[in-house]
Tab-separated table of C-alpha atoms in Angstrom:
chain	number	residue	atom	x	y	z
N	1	UNK	CA	0.019	-0.496	-0.373
N	2	UNK	CA	2.729	2.541	-1.405
N	3	UNK	CA	0.723	5.488	-1.581
N	4	UNK	CA	2.492	8.813	-1.295
N	5	UNK	CA	5.852	10.129	-1.386
N	6	UNK	CA	6.276	12.751	1.444
N	7	UNK	CA	9.604	14.872	1.801
N	8	UNK	CA	8.841	18.498	2.978
N	9	UNK	CA	6.094	17.277	6.039
N	10	UNK	CA	9.528	16.488	8.025
N	11	UNK	CA	10.977	19.479	7.941
N	12	UNK	CA	8.647	19.815	10.550
N	13	UNK	CA	9.773	16.922	12.456
N	14	UNK	CA	11.701	18.845	15.457
N	15	UNK	CA	8.990	20.538	15.991
N	16	UNK	CA	6.992	16.678	16.139
N	17	UNK	CA	9.413	16.086	18.283
N	18	UNK	CA	8.613	18.264	21.105
N	19	UNK	CA	5.477	16.354	22.048
N	20	UNK	CA	4.796	13.592	19.668
N	21	UNK	CA	1.138	12.211	19.711
N	22	UNK	CA	-1.466	13.067	17.128
N	23	UNK	CA	-2.981	15.302	18.491
N	24	UNK	CA	0.456	18.057	18.140
N	25	UNK	CA	0.900	16.840	14.298
N	26	UNK	CA	-2.727	18.423	13.748
N	27	UNK	CA	-2.043	21.507	15.746
N	28	UNK	CA	1.479	21.687	13.838
N	29	UNK	CA	-0.838	21.565	10.825
N	30	UNK	CA	-3.844	23.922	11.956
N	31	UNK	CA	-0.982	26.879	13.047
N	32	UNK	CA	0.862	26.640	10.299
N	33	UNK	CA	-2.205	26.928	8.354
N	34	UNK	CA	-3.348	30.118	9.890
N	35	UNK	CA	-0.023	31.628	10.692
N	36	UNK	CA	1.381	31.353	7.371
N	37	UNK	CA	-2.091	32.015	5.589
N	38	UNK	CA	-2.644	35.394	7.822
N	39	UNK	CA	0.911	36.543	6.814
N	40	UNK	CA	0.892	35.430	3.134
N	41	UNK	CA	-2.467	37.470	2.686
N	42	UNK	CA	-1.116	40.602	4.082
N	43	UNK	CA	1.803	40.484	1.864
N	44	UNK	CA	-0.394	39.869	-0.627
N	45	UNK	CA	-2.863	42.495	-0.631
N	46	UNK	CA	0.072	45.022	0.433
N	47	UNK	CA	1.269	44.943	-2.785
N	48	UNK	CA	-2.208	44.556	-4.902
N	49	UNK	CA	-3.547	47.201	-2.739
N	50	UNK	CA	-1.546	49.290	-0.823
N	51	UNK	CA	-4.063	52.488	-0.436
N	52	UNK	CA	-6.956	50.903	1.090
N	53	UNK	CA	-4.764	47.596	2.276
N	54	UNK	CA	-6.507	47.794	6.015
N	55	UNK	CA	-10.134	47.343	5.237
N	56	UNK	CA	-9.371	45.130	2.534
N	57	UNK	CA	-7.030	42.625	4.960
N	58	UNK	CA	-9.637	42.888	7.876
N	59	UNK	CA	-12.122	41.771	5.458
N	60	UNK	CA	-9.797	38.789	4.125
N	61	UNK	CA	-8.940	37.470	7.471
N	62	UNK	CA	-12.386	37.041	8.859
N	63	UNK	CA	-13.524	35.199	5.487
N	64	UNK	CA	-9.659	32.859	5.902
N	65	UNK	CA	-10.347	32.573	9.787
N	66	UNK	CA	-14.115	32.627	9.650
N	67	UNK	CA	-15.084	30.472	6.900
N	68	UNK	CA	-14.814	26.678	6.619
N	69	UNK	CA	-10.799	26.229	6.815
N	70	UNK	CA	-10.885	24.367	10.128
N	71	UNK	CA	-13.164	21.765	9.079
N	72	UNK	CA	-10.863	21.184	5.994
N	73	UNK	CA	-7.446	21.184	8.316
N	74	UNK	CA	-8.931	18.815	10.836
N	75	UNK	CA	-8.162	15.479	8.490
N	76	UNK	CA	-6.097	13.023	10.461
N	77	UNK	CA	-2.756	14.743	9.707
N	78	UNK	CA	-2.885	14.344	6.392
N	79	UNK	CA	0.686	15.111	4.980
N	80	UNK	CA	-1.468	17.165	1.831
N	81	UNK	CA	-2.617	19.501	4.320
N	82	UNK	CA	1.173	21.217	4.522
N	83	UNK	CA	0.408	22.656	0.913
N	84	UNK	CA	-1.737	25.394	2.164
N	85	UNK	CA	1.321	27.902	2.795
N	86	UNK	CA	3.478	26.844	-0.282
N	87	UNK	CA	0.488	28.010	-2.706
N	88	UNK	CA	-0.506	31.214	-1.158
N	89	UNK	CA	3.417	31.695	-0.939
N	90	UNK	CA	3.741	30.565	-4.624
N	91	UNK	CA	1.091	33.039	-5.331
N	92	UNK	CA	2.815	35.858	-3.329
N	93	UNK	CA	6.219	35.361	-5.374
N	94	UNK	CA	4.717	35.199	-8.911
N	95	UNK	CA	2.601	38.942	-7.774
N	96	UNK	CA	6.138	40.316	-6.612
N	97	UNK	CA	7.919	39.029	-9.637
N	98	UNK	CA	10.870	37.250	-7.829
N	99	UNK	CA	11.496	34.309	-9.604
N	100	UNK	CA	13.727	32.514	-7.668
N	101	UNK	CA	11.717	32.651	-4.320
N	102	UNK	CA	8.934	31.237	-6.898
N	103	UNK	CA	11.281	28.451	-8.056
N	104	UNK	CA	12.111	27.669	-4.169
N	105	UNK	CA	8.203	27.571	-3.060
N	106	UNK	CA	7.418	25.462	-5.827
N	107	UNK	CA	9.795	22.875	-5.267
N	108	UNK	CA	8.813	23.021	-1.795
N	109	UNK	CA	5.120	22.072	-3.021
N	110	UNK	CA	6.367	19.302	-5.035
N	111	UNK	CA	7.677	17.884	-2.407
N	112	UNK	CA	4.894	17.474	0.075
N	113	UNK	CA	3.643	14.672	-1.726
N	114	UNK	CA	2.441	13.833	-5.595
N	115	UNK	CA	-0.725	15.317	-5.693
N	116	UNK	CA	0.916	18.316	-4.576
N	117	UNK	CA	3.402	18.517	-7.324
N	118	UNK	CA	0.241	17.677	-9.867
N	119	UNK	CA	-1.172	21.394	-8.752
N	120	UNK	CA	2.437	22.684	-9.412
N	121	UNK	CA	1.629	21.459	-13.069
N	122	UNK	CA	-2.176	22.936	-13.170
N	123	UNK	CA	-0.910	25.859	-11.760
N	124	UNK	CA	1.609	26.594	-14.527
N	125	UNK	CA	-1.062	25.674	-16.845
N	126	UNK	CA	-3.492	29.412	-15.363
N	127	UNK	CA	-0.105	31.171	-15.141
N	128	UNK	CA	0.508	30.490	-18.942
N	129	UNK	CA	-3.338	30.795	-20.043
N	130	UNK	CA	-4.297	33.910	-18.023
N	131	UNK	CA	-0.894	35.928	-16.745
N	132	UNK	CA	0.827	35.856	-20.385
N	133	UNK	CA	3.749	38.233	-18.991
N	134	UNK	CA	4.577	36.188	-16.348
N	135	UNK	CA	4.934	33.133	-18.780
N	136	UNK	CA	8.461	32.535	-17.954
N	137	UNK	CA	7.139	31.557	-14.167
N	138	UNK	CA	5.036	29.181	-15.947
N	139	UNK	CA	8.291	27.406	-17.390
N	140	UNK	CA	10.082	27.551	-14.460
N	141	UNK	CA	6.864	25.510	-12.580
N	142	UNK	CA	7.036	23.039	-15.246
N	143	UNK	CA	10.478	22.504	-15.155
N	144	UNK	CA	10.873	20.889	-11.821
N	145	UNK	CA	7.413	19.637	-11.083
N	146	UNK	CA	7.036	17.621	-14.780
N	147	UNK	CA	10.314	15.956	-13.982
N	148	UNK	CA	9.536	15.347	-10.332
N	149	UNK	CA	6.237	13.471	-11.112
N	150	UNK	CA	7.799	11.279	-13.966
N	151	UNK	CA	10.447	9.958	-11.389
N	152	UNK	CA	7.645	9.258	-8.705
N	153	UNK	CA	5.329	8.065	-10.768
N	154	UNK	CA	6.946	6.107	-12.484
N	155	UNK	CA	10.158	5.206	-10.641
N	156	UNK	CA	9.778	5.744	-6.955
N	157	UNK	CA	6.518	4.186	-6.799
N	158	UNK	CA	6.687	0.970	-8.899
N	159	UNK	CA	10.339	0.049	-6.949
N	160	UNK	CA	8.220	0.886	-3.661
N	161	UNK	CA	5.695	-1.576	-4.712
N	162	UNK	CA	8.901	-4.435	-5.935
N	163	UNK	CA	7.440	-7.886	-4.088
N	164	UNK	CA	3.754	-6.497	-3.105
N	165	UNK	CA	0.452	-7.681	-4.358
N	166	UNK	CA	-0.837	-4.806	-6.497
N	167	UNK	CA	-4.353	-3.929	-7.054
N	168	UNK	CA	-3.915	-0.844	-8.835
N	169	UNK	CA	-0.649	0.334	-10.874
N	170	UNK	CA	-0.806	3.660	-8.951
N	171	UNK	CA	-2.583	5.797	-6.668
N	172	UNK	CA	-3.758	7.934	-9.202
N	173	UNK	CA	-5.010	5.291	-11.627
N	174	UNK	CA	-7.601	3.951	-8.048
N	175	UNK	CA	-8.806	7.659	-8.369
N	176	UNK	CA	-9.164	8.269	-11.688
N	177	UNK	CA	-10.901	4.461	-12.144
N	178	UNK	CA	-13.963	5.807	-9.999
N	179	UNK	CA	-14.801	8.380	-12.470
N	180	UNK	CA	-16.404	5.062	-14.223
N	181	UNK	CA	-18.838	4.195	-11.015
N	182	UNK	CA	-19.879	7.444	-9.997
N	183	UNK	CA	-23.629	7.918	-9.171
N	184	UNK	CA	-25.588	10.630	-8.674
N	185	UNK	CA	-26.533	9.427	-5.182
N	186	UNK	CA	-22.587	9.898	-4.395
N	187	UNK	CA	-22.233	12.956	-6.359
N	188	UNK	CA	-24.819	14.691	-4.283
N	189	UNK	CA	-22.763	13.561	-1.357
N	190	UNK	CA	-19.658	14.502	-2.275
N	191	UNK	CA	-21.571	18.158	-3.275
N	192	UNK	CA	-22.730	17.912	0.655
N	193	UNK	CA	-19.274	17.152	1.973
N	194	UNK	CA	-17.389	20.298	-0.294
N	195	UNK	CA	-19.786	22.740	1.827
N	196	UNK	CA	-16.043	24.182	3.417
N	197	UNK	CA	-15.113	25.302	0.371
N	198	UNK	CA	-18.450	26.708	-0.887
N	199	UNK	CA	-18.433	29.269	2.125
N	200	UNK	CA	-16.478	31.235	0.429
N	201	UNK	CA	-19.243	31.720	-2.156
N	202	UNK	CA	-20.895	34.141	-0.087
N	203	UNK	CA	-17.659	36.631	0.451
N	204	UNK	CA	-17.467	37.168	-3.047
N	205	UNK	CA	-20.477	39.025	-3.172
N	206	UNK	CA	-20.009	40.773	-0.152
N	207	UNK	CA	-16.471	42.037	-1.466
N	208	UNK	CA	-18.358	43.024	-4.417
N	209	UNK	CA	-20.807	44.984	-2.800
N	210	UNK	CA	-17.908	46.464	-0.415
N	211	UNK	CA	-14.817	46.800	-2.490
N	212	UNK	CA	-16.384	46.813	-5.919
N	213	UNK	CA	-16.754	44.221	-8.953
N	214	UNK	CA	-13.802	43.101	-11.253
N	215	UNK	CA	-14.421	43.724	-14.928
N	216	UNK	CA	-14.569	42.847	-18.405
N	217	UNK	CA	-12.214	39.551	-18.782
N	218	UNK	CA	-10.789	40.109	-15.125
N	219	UNK	CA	-13.768	38.079	-14.188
N	220	UNK	CA	-12.653	35.341	-16.025
N	221	UNK	CA	-9.155	35.487	-14.804
N	222	UNK	CA	-10.377	35.901	-11.083
N	223	UNK	CA	-13.049	32.595	-11.586
N	224	UNK	CA	-9.958	30.510	-13.737
N	225	UNK	CA	-7.575	30.902	-10.715
N	226	UNK	CA	-10.547	29.468	-8.367
N	227	UNK	CA	-10.829	26.558	-10.776
N	228	UNK	CA	-7.583	25.609	-12.935
N	229	UNK	CA	-5.001	25.286	-10.571
N	230	UNK	CA	-6.814	23.162	-7.953
N	231	UNK	CA	-8.857	21.389	-10.810
N	232	UNK	CA	-7.775	18.094	-10.323
N	233	UNK	CA	-8.413	18.121	-6.335
N	234	UNK	CA	-11.923	19.875	-7.521
N	235	UNK	CA	-12.889	16.850	-9.515
N	236	UNK	CA	-11.556	14.310	-6.835
N	237	UNK	CA	-13.446	15.487	-4.241
N	238	UNK	CA	-16.311	15.538	-6.539
N	239	UNK	CA	-15.683	11.575	-7.337
N	240	UNK	CA	-14.330	10.312	-4.255
N	241	UNK	CA	-14.527	12.576	-1.658
N	242	UNK	CA	-13.128	15.902	-0.400
N	243	UNK	CA	-11.863	15.263	2.987
N	244	UNK	CA	-8.424	17.309	2.966
N	245	UNK	CA	-8.701	17.210	-0.729
N	246	UNK	CA	-10.417	20.415	-0.437
N	247	UNK	CA	-7.487	22.660	1.100
N	248	UNK	CA	-6.343	23.026	-3.036
N	249	UNK	CA	-9.726	24.348	-3.732
N	250	UNK	CA	-10.150	26.587	-0.991
N	251	UNK	CA	-6.860	28.200	-1.040
N	252	UNK	CA	-6.878	29.065	-4.652
N	253	UNK	CA	-10.824	30.122	-4.167
N	254	UNK	CA	-9.122	32.164	-1.572
N	255	UNK	CA	-6.692	33.775	-3.670
N	256	UNK	CA	-9.291	34.511	-6.563
N	257	UNK	CA	-11.123	36.797	-3.732
N	258	UNK	CA	-7.559	38.195	-2.842
N	259	UNK	CA	-7.192	38.894	-6.753
N	260	UNK	CA	-10.758	40.512	-6.549
N	261	UNK	CA	-10.242	42.566	-3.749
N	262	UNK	CA	-6.900	43.755	-5.025
N	263	UNK	CA	-8.166	45.006	-8.075
N	264	UNK	CA	-11.742	46.304	-6.320
N	265	UNK	CA	-12.624	50.059	-6.988
N	266	UNK	CA	-13.684	51.768	-3.792
N	267	UNK	CA	-13.728	55.199	-5.621
N	268	UNK	CA	-12.160	57.291	-3.329
N	269	UNK	CA	-14.209	55.558	-0.500
N	270	UNK	CA	-13.906	53.084	2.218
N	271	UNK	CA	-16.584	51.011	3.244
N	272	UNK	CA	-16.046	51.807	6.165
N	273	UNK	CA	-17.145	55.934	5.623
N	274	UNK	CA	-20.875	54.773	4.503
N	275	UNK	CA	-23.382	52.123	6.680
N	276	UNK	CA	-23.266	48.900	4.456
N	277	UNK	CA	-27.014	48.641	2.475
N	278	UNK	CA	-29.102	45.799	3.569
N	279	UNK	CA	-27.872	43.239	0.948
N	280	UNK	CA	-24.555	43.313	2.118
N	281	UNK	CA	-25.331	42.644	5.336
N	282	UNK	CA	-27.545	39.706	4.049
N	283	UNK	CA	-24.659	38.076	2.248
N	284	UNK	CA	-22.900	38.605	5.565
N	285	UNK	CA	-25.535	36.942	7.369
N	286	UNK	CA	-25.397	33.996	4.599
N	287	UNK	CA	-21.629	33.804	4.622
N	288	UNK	CA	-21.842	33.236	8.590
N	289	UNK	CA	-24.695	30.668	8.467
N	290	UNK	CA	-23.057	28.763	5.425
N	291	UNK	CA	-19.272	28.780	7.622
N	292	UNK	CA	-21.536	27.655	11.126
N	293	UNK	CA	-23.026	24.667	8.885
N	294	UNK	CA	-19.600	23.574	7.340
N	295	UNK	CA	-17.987	24.285	11.114
N	296	UNK	CA	-20.707	22.392	12.989
N	297	UNK	CA	-19.651	18.799	13.439
N	298	UNK	CA	-16.392	20.374	15.154
N	299	UNK	CA	-18.231	21.917	17.833
N	300	UNK	CA	-17.759	20.890	21.113
N	301	UNK	CA	-20.916	18.467	21.729
N	302	UNK	CA	-22.831	20.652	24.224
N	303	UNK	CA	-22.593	23.803	21.598
N	304	UNK	CA	-23.711	21.329	19.285
N	305	UNK	CA	-27.077	19.952	20.760
N	306	UNK	CA	-27.717	23.434	21.573
N	307	UNK	CA	-27.031	24.571	18.552
N	308	UNK	CA	-29.226	21.667	16.065
N	309	UNK	CA	-32.421	22.456	18.965
N	310	UNK	CA	-31.820	26.244	17.645
N	311	UNK	CA	-32.400	25.100	13.949
N	312	UNK	CA	-35.201	22.301	14.486
N	313	UNK	CA	-32.214	19.401	13.613
N	314	UNK	CA	-34.515	16.430	15.354
N	315	UNK	CA	-32.790	13.713	14.158
N	316	UNK	CA	-29.437	15.063	15.232
N	317	UNK	CA	-30.228	16.373	18.487
N	318	UNK	CA	-31.695	12.476	19.379
N	319	UNK	CA	-28.128	10.935	17.709
N	320	UNK	CA	-26.554	13.276	20.429
N	321	UNK	CA	-28.673	12.775	23.140
N	322	UNK	CA	-28.542	8.974	23.078
N	323	UNK	CA	-24.284	9.669	22.453
N	324	UNK	CA	-24.420	11.120	25.788
N	325	UNK	CA	-27.062	8.326	27.583
N	326	UNK	CA	-24.883	5.708	26.076
N	327	UNK	CA	-21.463	7.208	27.671
N	328	UNK	CA	-19.811	7.339	24.577
N	329	UNK	CA	-17.443	9.494	25.367
N	330	UNK	CA	-16.373	7.478	28.572
N	331	UNK	CA	-16.642	4.534	26.451
N	332	UNK	CA	-14.188	5.811	23.619
N	333	UNK	CA	-11.856	6.756	26.852
N	334	UNK	CA	-11.710	3.303	27.838
N	335	UNK	CA	-11.012	1.641	24.759
N	336	UNK	CA	-8.157	4.627	23.669
N	337	UNK	CA	-6.391	3.304	27.414
N	338	UNK	CA	-6.972	-0.172	26.720
N	339	UNK	CA	-5.201	0.333	23.436
N	340	UNK	CA	-2.411	2.763	24.954
N	341	UNK	CA	-1.828	-0.300	27.483
N	342	UNK	CA	-0.318	-2.732	25.028
N	343	UNK	CA	3.270	-3.079	23.667
N	344	UNK	CA	3.363	-0.447	20.484
N	345	UNK	CA	5.347	-3.017	18.765
N	346	UNK	CA	2.237	-5.985	19.227
N	347	UNK	CA	0.186	-5.573	15.821
N	348	UNK	CA	-3.566	-4.773	16.903
N	349	UNK	CA	-6.742	-4.800	15.452
N	350	UNK	CA	-9.595	-2.441	16.171
N	351	UNK	CA	-13.343	-2.704	15.892
N	352	UNK	CA	-14.866	0.473	17.380
N	353	UNK	CA	-15.971	4.110	16.845
N	354	UNK	CA	-14.817	5.676	13.953
N	355	UNK	CA	-13.518	8.435	16.071
N	356	UNK	CA	-11.170	6.198	18.051
N	357	UNK	CA	-9.201	5.427	15.379
N	358	UNK	CA	-7.201	8.514	14.973
N	359	UNK	CA	-6.130	8.243	18.458
N	360	UNK	CA	-5.034	4.930	19.123
N	361	UNK	CA	-2.374	4.790	15.911
N	362	UNK	CA	0.750	4.677	18.257
N	363	UNK	CA	2.091	1.716	17.009
N	364	UNK	CA	3.009	0.659	13.036
N	365	UNK	CA	0.795	-2.279	12.881
N	366	UNK	CA	-2.935	-0.634	13.545
N	367	UNK	CA	-5.519	-2.133	10.995
N	368	UNK	CA	-9.394	-1.013	10.879
N	369	UNK	CA	-11.580	-4.572	11.153
N	370	UNK	CA	-12.033	-6.923	9.389
N	371	UNK	CA	-8.372	-6.549	8.213
N	372	UNK	CA	-6.041	-9.453	9.382
N	373	UNK	CA	-8.861	-9.589	12.848
N	374	UNK	CA	-7.413	-13.397	13.004
N	375	UNK	CA	-3.840	-13.038	12.517
N	376	UNK	CA	-2.788	-9.857	14.682
N	377	UNK	CA	-1.565	-9.977	18.173
N	378	UNK	CA	-4.493	-8.427	19.624
N	379	UNK	CA	-8.298	-8.079	18.490
N	380	UNK	CA	-9.545	-4.547	20.424
N	381	UNK	CA	-13.616	-4.984	20.795
N	382	UNK	CA	-15.951	-1.340	21.811
N	383	UNK	CA	-18.686	-3.595	22.985
N	384	UNK	CA	-20.870	-0.488	23.482
N	385	UNK	CA	-20.083	1.236	20.079
N	386	UNK	CA	-22.546	3.747	18.740
N	387	UNK	CA	-20.973	4.735	15.768
N	388	UNK	CA	-18.987	1.920	14.131
N	389	UNK	CA	-16.447	2.524	11.671
N	390	UNK	CA	-17.101	-0.965	10.269
N	391	UNK	CA	-20.366	-3.310	10.207
N	392	UNK	CA	-21.179	-6.439	9.206
N	393	UNK	CA	-24.688	-9.082	9.559
N	394	UNK	CA	-23.614	-11.513	12.144
N	395	UNK	CA	-26.406	-13.863	11.809
N	396	UNK	CA	-25.676	-14.609	8.305
N	397	UNK	CA	-22.644	-17.461	8.795
N	398	UNK	CA	-21.969	-19.626	11.796
N	399	UNK	CA	-18.484	-18.045	12.370
N	400	UNK	CA	-16.919	-14.420	11.362
N	401	UNK	CA	-15.838	-15.058	8.177
N	402	UNK	CA	-18.610	-16.920	6.213
N	403	UNK	CA	-20.762	-14.077	8.264
N	404	UNK	CA	-18.633	-10.928	7.171
N	405	UNK	CA	-18.980	-12.959	2.915
N	406	UNK	CA	-22.167	-13.217	3.090
N	407	UNK	CA	-22.753	-9.330	4.426
N	408	UNK	CA	-23.063	-6.661	2.131
N	409	UNK	CA	-20.072	-4.598	1.986
N	410	UNK	CA	-19.806	-2.254	4.307
N	411	UNK	CA	-20.160	1.630	3.762
N	412	UNK	CA	-16.742	2.823	5.476
N	413	UNK	CA	-16.089	4.996	8.202
N	414	UNK	CA	-16.736	7.994	6.415
N	415	UNK	CA	-19.751	7.088	4.755
N	416	UNK	CA	-22.027	5.244	7.772
N	417	UNK	CA	-23.448	7.045	10.576
N	418	UNK	CA	-24.621	6.098	14.102
N	419	UNK	CA	-24.287	2.056	13.695
N	420	UNK	CA	-24.481	0.978	17.291
N	421	UNK	CA	-22.467	-2.367	17.746
N	422	UNK	CA	-25.353	-5.412	17.964
N	423	UNK	CA	-24.207	-7.623	20.979
N	424	UNK	CA	-24.583	-10.306	18.386
N	425	UNK	CA	-21.233	-9.107	17.338
N	426	UNK	CA	-18.921	-9.476	19.488
N	427	UNK	CA	-20.079	-12.531	20.787
N	428	UNK	CA	-19.782	-14.313	17.095
N	429	UNK	CA	-16.253	-13.391	17.731
N	430	UNK	CA	-15.427	-14.424	21.371
N	431	UNK	CA	-17.422	-17.691	20.698
N	432	UNK	CA	-15.278	-18.352	17.527
N	433	UNK	CA	-11.843	-17.389	18.285
N	434	UNK	CA	-11.599	-18.049	22.013
N	435	UNK	CA	-14.321	-20.871	22.752
N	436	UNK	CA	-14.476	-22.769	19.089
N	437	UNK	CA	-11.258	-22.244	17.563
N	438	UNK	CA	-9.456	-21.271	20.911
N	439	UNK	CA	-6.801	-19.293	19.072
N	440	UNK	CA	-7.360	-16.223	21.444
N	441	UNK	CA	-7.826	-15.432	25.022
N	442	UNK	CA	-10.048	-13.125	26.963
N	443	UNK	CA	-7.362	-10.176	28.305
N	444	UNK	CA	-10.079	-7.927	29.169
N	445	UNK	CA	-14.100	-7.963	29.252
N	446	UNK	CA	-16.191	-4.890	30.736
N	447	UNK	CA	-18.874	-2.706	29.788
N	448	UNK	CA	-16.789	-1.081	27.251
N	449	UNK	CA	-14.078	-2.978	26.172
N	450	UNK	CA	-13.416	-6.599	24.922
N	451	UNK	CA	-9.685	-7.444	24.129
N	452	UNK	CA	-8.519	-10.760	22.832
N	453	UNK	CA	-4.718	-11.782	22.435
N	454	UNK	CA	-3.870	-14.286	19.844
N	455	UNK	CA	-2.157	-16.989	21.640
N	456	UNK	CA	-0.843	-17.971	17.264
N	457	UNK	CA	-0.313	-14.881	16.193
N	458	UNK	CA	0.243	-15.228	11.990
N	459	UNK	CA	3.291	-13.098	10.313
N	460	UNK	CA	2.217	-10.201	8.769
N	461	UNK	CA	3.397	-10.734	4.813
N	462	UNK	CA	6.530	-8.506	3.927
N	463	UNK	CA	8.286	-8.925	1.032
N	464	UNK	CA	12.406	-8.797	1.780
N	465	UNK	CA	12.251	-5.907	-0.860
N	466	UNK	CA	10.619	-3.747	1.454
N	467	UNK	CA	11.559	-1.689	5.179
N	468	UNK	CA	8.499	-1.081	7.550
N	469	UNK	CA	9.221	2.068	10.125
N	470	UNK	CA	8.615	0.368	13.289
N	471	UNK	CA	7.993	2.151	16.570
N	472	UNK	CA	11.231	1.293	19.258
């Protein structure tokens, strides 16, 4: 499962080493994006609009911090999330005409991952098409990004896959294949998942009302900046699903907003000198409402409960109240503690709430159920799980494997919600592995946790041509 080649994110390793944890990795990503984005916003607007810099910068930063960015950054420490300030930095260098700085940032962007290198290629196409006086910058980006992409896709990834059982020729091919299997329901769900980027749309209307509208061909240039450089990630978000792939669309759409702000015509008057019209207030309210909707899933549970009640979201209120009644937080903490008590060099398979997965990731061999559930050193089951990451029908077979084969495919971590663990599921695993096959023993069994230790663990396939990174 060799997916991405990462280099630039490891520059942050000394900072991460101060407190090596999943939480701090997410913290570094959030700080890097918010601080870097705010600084580069100021740099870009200072150059494009020095006369009315302060009101425009205040507006832009309100959109930057108040929109859906935080929802995008909350994506399990995905390394593509390090690309945000690099995207803004490449654009700032382009606007400043600093070709050397532009090349340095493009190199750093490409080395984030190969899908970030694809951004550099698409960005070069935008420059060549819409910034004709800056076309040498396009050739600069292509001169590094294209050879690097070819190296990764044709040499490094195939070499890293030697000896592995292949399911796809490359990650890019696996994603592209989904285009031929898209259904209307999937598209609708993925469009809803792109809400964090759509928070920026009301900001364009508000910017036009307050600072003036672009004219003529500039409308198409601004639209092209939002779409072309992140075209592949727009497509992947629509076909496969957004999550961390929404960051490039967000960044380039935000840059399009900055371009519109920089070219806005205030006609000698600042919007601060007059009372905004009612339509501007309506657009501000719409921006707030859409942003709040995008960020709602990340609010504290108590705040979410009050918000859903105020909005009349009865089903969501019931789900949260049931979660509180069942003590989901206590259950999650018990499972996390049980995983933390196990030696990190031991392999672990987990069956329980999907929210727990990112908090038990401190080991090299961690697998979501059902992968290797009968081979790993430990099988950790959350008996009272209320939001299962994986589910199957235990009544469809006398043992777990036959029940899994007969069950319809599970929708996976991000597509199913509020699926409660039926007692028959963990009882079938306990009966089969401990009592019938006698390959496992019970290490812990309480109201939250069922932990089984494999008495005959089987080594995972590890081709001699590959090397795994293991925690020491």
